[in-house]
C-alpha positions as MATLAB code, in Angstrom:
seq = 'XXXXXXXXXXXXXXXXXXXXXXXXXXXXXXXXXXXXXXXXXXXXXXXXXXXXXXXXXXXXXXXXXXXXXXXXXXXXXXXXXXXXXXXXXXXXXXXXXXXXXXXXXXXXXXXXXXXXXXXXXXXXXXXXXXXXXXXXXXXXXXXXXXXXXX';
ca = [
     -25.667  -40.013    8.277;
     -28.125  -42.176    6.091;
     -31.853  -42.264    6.972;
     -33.060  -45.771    8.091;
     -35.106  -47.638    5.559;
     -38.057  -47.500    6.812;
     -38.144  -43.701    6.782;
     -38.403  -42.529   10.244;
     -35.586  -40.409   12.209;
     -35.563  -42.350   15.089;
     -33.338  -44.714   14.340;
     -31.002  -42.079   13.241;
     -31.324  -40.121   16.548;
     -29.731  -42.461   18.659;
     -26.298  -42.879   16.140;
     -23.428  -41.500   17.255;
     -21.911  -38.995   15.159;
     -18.815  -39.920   12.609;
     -15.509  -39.036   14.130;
     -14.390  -35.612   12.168;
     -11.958  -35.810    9.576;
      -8.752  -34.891    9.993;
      -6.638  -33.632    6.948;
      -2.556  -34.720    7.227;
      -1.875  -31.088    6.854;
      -3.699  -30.164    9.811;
      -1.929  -33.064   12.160;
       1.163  -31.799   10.650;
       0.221  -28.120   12.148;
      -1.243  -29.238   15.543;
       2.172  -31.397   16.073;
       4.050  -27.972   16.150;
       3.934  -26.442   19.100;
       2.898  -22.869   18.387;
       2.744  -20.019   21.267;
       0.576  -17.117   20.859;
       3.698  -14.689   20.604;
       4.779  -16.734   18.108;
       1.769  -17.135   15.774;
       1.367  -13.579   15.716;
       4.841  -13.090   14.540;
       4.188  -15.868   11.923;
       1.470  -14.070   10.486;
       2.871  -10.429   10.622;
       5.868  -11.854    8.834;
       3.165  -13.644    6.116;
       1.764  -10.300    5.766;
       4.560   -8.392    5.450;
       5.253  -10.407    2.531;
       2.347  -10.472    0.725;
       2.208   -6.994    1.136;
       5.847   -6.806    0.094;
       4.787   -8.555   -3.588;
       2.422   -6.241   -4.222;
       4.363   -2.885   -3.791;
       6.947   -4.751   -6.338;
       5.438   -4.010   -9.075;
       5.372   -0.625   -8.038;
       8.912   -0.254   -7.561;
      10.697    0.229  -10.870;
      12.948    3.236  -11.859;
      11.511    6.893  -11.654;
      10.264    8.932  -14.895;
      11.184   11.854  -14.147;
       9.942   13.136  -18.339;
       7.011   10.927  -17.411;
       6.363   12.553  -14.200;
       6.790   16.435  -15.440;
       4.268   15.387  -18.247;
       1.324   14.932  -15.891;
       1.576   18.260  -14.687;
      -1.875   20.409  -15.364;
      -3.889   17.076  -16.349;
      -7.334   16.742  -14.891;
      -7.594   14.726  -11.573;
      -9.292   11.549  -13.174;
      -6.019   11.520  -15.551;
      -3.478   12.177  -13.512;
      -1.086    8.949  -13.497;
       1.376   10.117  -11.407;
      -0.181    8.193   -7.957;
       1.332    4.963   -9.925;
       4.784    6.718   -9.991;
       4.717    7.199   -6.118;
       6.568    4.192   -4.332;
       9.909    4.313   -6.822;
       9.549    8.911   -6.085;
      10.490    8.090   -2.580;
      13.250    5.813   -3.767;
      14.281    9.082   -5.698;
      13.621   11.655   -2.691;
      16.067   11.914   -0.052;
      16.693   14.393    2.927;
      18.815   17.248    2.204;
      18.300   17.692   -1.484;
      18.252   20.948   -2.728;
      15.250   22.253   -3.741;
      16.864   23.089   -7.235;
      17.557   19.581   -7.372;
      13.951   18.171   -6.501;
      12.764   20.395   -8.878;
      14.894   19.273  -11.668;
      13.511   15.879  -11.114;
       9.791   16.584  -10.559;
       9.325   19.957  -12.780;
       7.415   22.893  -11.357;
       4.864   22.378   -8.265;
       1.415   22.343   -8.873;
       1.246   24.927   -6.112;
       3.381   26.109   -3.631;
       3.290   27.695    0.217;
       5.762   30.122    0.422;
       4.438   30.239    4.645;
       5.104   26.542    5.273;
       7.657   26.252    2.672;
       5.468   23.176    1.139;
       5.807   22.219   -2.630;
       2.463   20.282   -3.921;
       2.554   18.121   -6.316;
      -1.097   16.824   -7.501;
      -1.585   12.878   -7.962;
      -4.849   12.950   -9.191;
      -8.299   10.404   -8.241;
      -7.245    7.436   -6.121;
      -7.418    4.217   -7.857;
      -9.500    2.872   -6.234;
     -11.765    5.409   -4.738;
     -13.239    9.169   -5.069;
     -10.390   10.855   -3.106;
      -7.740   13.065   -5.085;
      -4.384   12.594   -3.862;
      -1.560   14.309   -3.522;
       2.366   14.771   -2.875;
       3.870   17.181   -0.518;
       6.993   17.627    0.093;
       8.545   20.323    3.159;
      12.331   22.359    2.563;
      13.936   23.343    5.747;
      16.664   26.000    4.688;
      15.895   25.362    0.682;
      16.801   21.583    1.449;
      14.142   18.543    1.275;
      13.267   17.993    5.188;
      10.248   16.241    4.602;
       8.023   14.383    2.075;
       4.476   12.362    2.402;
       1.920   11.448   -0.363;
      -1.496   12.328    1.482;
      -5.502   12.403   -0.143;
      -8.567   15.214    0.608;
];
């Protein structure tokens, strides 16, 4: 709104205000007739997506050599937290634990009691936290597997 001239507000006071502007995009958006239900399902399925794209680059083939090679390294470099997403690609229910271990080497420790391997991921990457990977045998077959951080 420009000030009058003669420098005093009063003028400007008594103006009405300028109509908002309205971008094309946003008639565009208020022309579709969107329901609450169905907003929140457009944005779940927008994050799902994004999220989607950034687990991709995550999700190449397992190194198994790669893997077994991290084993005894010191928690700040420990790369094996970047191997995790394509490891549960590689782990499914029912394999032996003969065969897990083939593919991920020795445990870092083990619980004969629970019948837990642990595998150690090292420091988060973006935190303090050390993570790691456990993974539960039911009758010396793979029953259940998480990645989890202390």
């Amino acid at each position: 709104m420009p000030i009058p001239s003669d420098g005093t507000l009063a003028h400007a006071a008594h103006a009405s205000p300028a109509p908002p502007v309205r971008a094309p995009l946003g008639r565009a958006l208020r022309a579709i007739p969107f329901s609450r239900p169905s907003l929140t399902v457009l944005l779940a399925l927008s994050l799902t997506v994004s999220l989607s794209a950034c687990a991709m680059q995550n999700t190449s083939d397992f190194d198994s050599s790669a893997w077994k090679s991290q084993r005894g390294a010191s928690a700040k470099d420990n790369t094996r937290g970047r191997m995790v997403a394509p490891l549960e690609k590689a782990l499914h229910a029912g394999m032996s634990r003969d065969d897990v271990i083939r593919l991920l080497g020795e445990p870092d420790s083990t619980d004969a009691d629970t019948a837990t391997d642990v595998y150690e991921l090292g420091v988060a990457a973006y935190g303090i936290d050390e993570e790691f990977y456990e993974i539960q045998y039911q009758d010396g077959k793979l029953a259940s597997h998480r990645w989890a951080r202390r």
